[in-house]
Coordinates of C-alpha atoms in Angstrom, one line a residue:
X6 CA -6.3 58.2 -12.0
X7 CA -10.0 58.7 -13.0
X8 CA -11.8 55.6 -13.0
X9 CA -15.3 55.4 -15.0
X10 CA -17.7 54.4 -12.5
X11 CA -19.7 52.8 -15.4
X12 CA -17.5 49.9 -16.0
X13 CA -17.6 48.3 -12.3
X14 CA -20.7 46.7 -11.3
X15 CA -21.7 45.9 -7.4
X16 CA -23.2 42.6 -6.4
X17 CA -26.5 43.5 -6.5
X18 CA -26.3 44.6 -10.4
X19 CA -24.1 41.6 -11.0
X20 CA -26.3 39.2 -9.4
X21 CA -29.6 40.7 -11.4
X22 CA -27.5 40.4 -14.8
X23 CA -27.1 36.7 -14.2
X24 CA -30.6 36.0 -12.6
X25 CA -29.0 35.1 -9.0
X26 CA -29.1 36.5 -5.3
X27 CA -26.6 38.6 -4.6
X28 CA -25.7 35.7 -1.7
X29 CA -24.9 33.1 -4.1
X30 CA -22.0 35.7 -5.3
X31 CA -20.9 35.8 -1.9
X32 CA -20.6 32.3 -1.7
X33 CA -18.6 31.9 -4.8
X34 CA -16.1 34.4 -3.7
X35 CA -15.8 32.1 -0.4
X36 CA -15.2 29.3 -2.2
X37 CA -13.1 31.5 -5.0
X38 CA -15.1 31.1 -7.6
X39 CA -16.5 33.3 -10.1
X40 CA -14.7 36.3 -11.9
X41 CA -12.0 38.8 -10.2
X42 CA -13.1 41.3 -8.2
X43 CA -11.9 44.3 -6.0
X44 CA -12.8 44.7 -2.5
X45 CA -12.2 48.1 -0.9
X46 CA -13.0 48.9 2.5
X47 CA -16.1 46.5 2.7
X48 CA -17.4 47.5 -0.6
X49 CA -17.2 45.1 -3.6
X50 CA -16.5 45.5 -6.8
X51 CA -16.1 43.9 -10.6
X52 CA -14.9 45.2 -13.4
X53 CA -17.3 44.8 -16.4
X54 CA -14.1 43.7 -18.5
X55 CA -13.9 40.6 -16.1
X56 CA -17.3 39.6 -16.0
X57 CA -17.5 39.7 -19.9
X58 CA -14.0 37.7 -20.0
X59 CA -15.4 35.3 -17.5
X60 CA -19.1 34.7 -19.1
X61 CA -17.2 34.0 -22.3
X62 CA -14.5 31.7 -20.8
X63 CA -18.0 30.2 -19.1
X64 CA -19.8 30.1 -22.3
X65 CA -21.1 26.9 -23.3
X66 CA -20.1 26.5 -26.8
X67 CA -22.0 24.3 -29.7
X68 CA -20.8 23.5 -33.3
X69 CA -23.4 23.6 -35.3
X70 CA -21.3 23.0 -37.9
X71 CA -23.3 19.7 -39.9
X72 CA -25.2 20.7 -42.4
X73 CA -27.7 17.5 -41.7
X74 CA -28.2 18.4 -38.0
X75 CA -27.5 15.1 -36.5
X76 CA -25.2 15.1 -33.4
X77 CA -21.8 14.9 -33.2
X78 CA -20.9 11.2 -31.9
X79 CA -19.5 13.0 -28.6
X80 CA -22.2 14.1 -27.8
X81 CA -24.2 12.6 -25.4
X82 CA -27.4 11.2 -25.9
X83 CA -30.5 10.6 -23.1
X84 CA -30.1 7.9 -20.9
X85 CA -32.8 5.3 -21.1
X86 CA -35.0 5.2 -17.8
X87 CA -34.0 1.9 -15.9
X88 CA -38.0 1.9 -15.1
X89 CA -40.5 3.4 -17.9
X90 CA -43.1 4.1 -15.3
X91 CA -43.6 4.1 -11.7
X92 CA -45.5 0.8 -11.2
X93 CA -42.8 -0.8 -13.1
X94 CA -40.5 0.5 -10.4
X95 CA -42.7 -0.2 -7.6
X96 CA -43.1 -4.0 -8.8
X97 CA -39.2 -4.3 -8.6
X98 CA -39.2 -3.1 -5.2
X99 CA -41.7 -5.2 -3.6
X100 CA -40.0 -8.2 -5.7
X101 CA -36.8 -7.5 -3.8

């Protein structure tokens, strides 16, 4: 069976397509994460058809959907900083 060497990317490619080092990779295979991928001998592989199925299935996904472009109420908003500046948080410090 012919296989088109085109549609496997090593870590190397596959690391510079998603603006990583190739170590980060490794670690995620460690800690079995990330898409499939084929190991043979100690060469590793993915297939392109996984990394596209797992970059959608990793996709973060918006609706966009209202037409006034406020936010959906689950959606959620900035936290308030306990202290606006840093004095303000230094004065609390030195008052405890």
């Amino acid at each position: 069976m012919a296989v088109d060497a085109g549609s496997y990317l090593n870590e190397r490619k596959l690391a510079k397509r998603w603006g990583m080092s190739h170590q980060t990779l490794q670690r995620w295979r460690v800690m079995r994460v990330g898409p499939p991928y084929l190991k043979i001998g100690g060469a590793v592989r993915d297939r392109l058809c996984d990394i596209e199925q797992y970059e959608q299935t990793t996709l973060n996904k918006r609706d966009v959907s209202r037409p006034d472009g406020k936010p959906h109420s689950q959606e959620k908003q900035p936290a308030a900083p306990i202290y606006p500046t840093l004095k303000d948080a230094l004065q609390a410090d030195a008052s405890d």
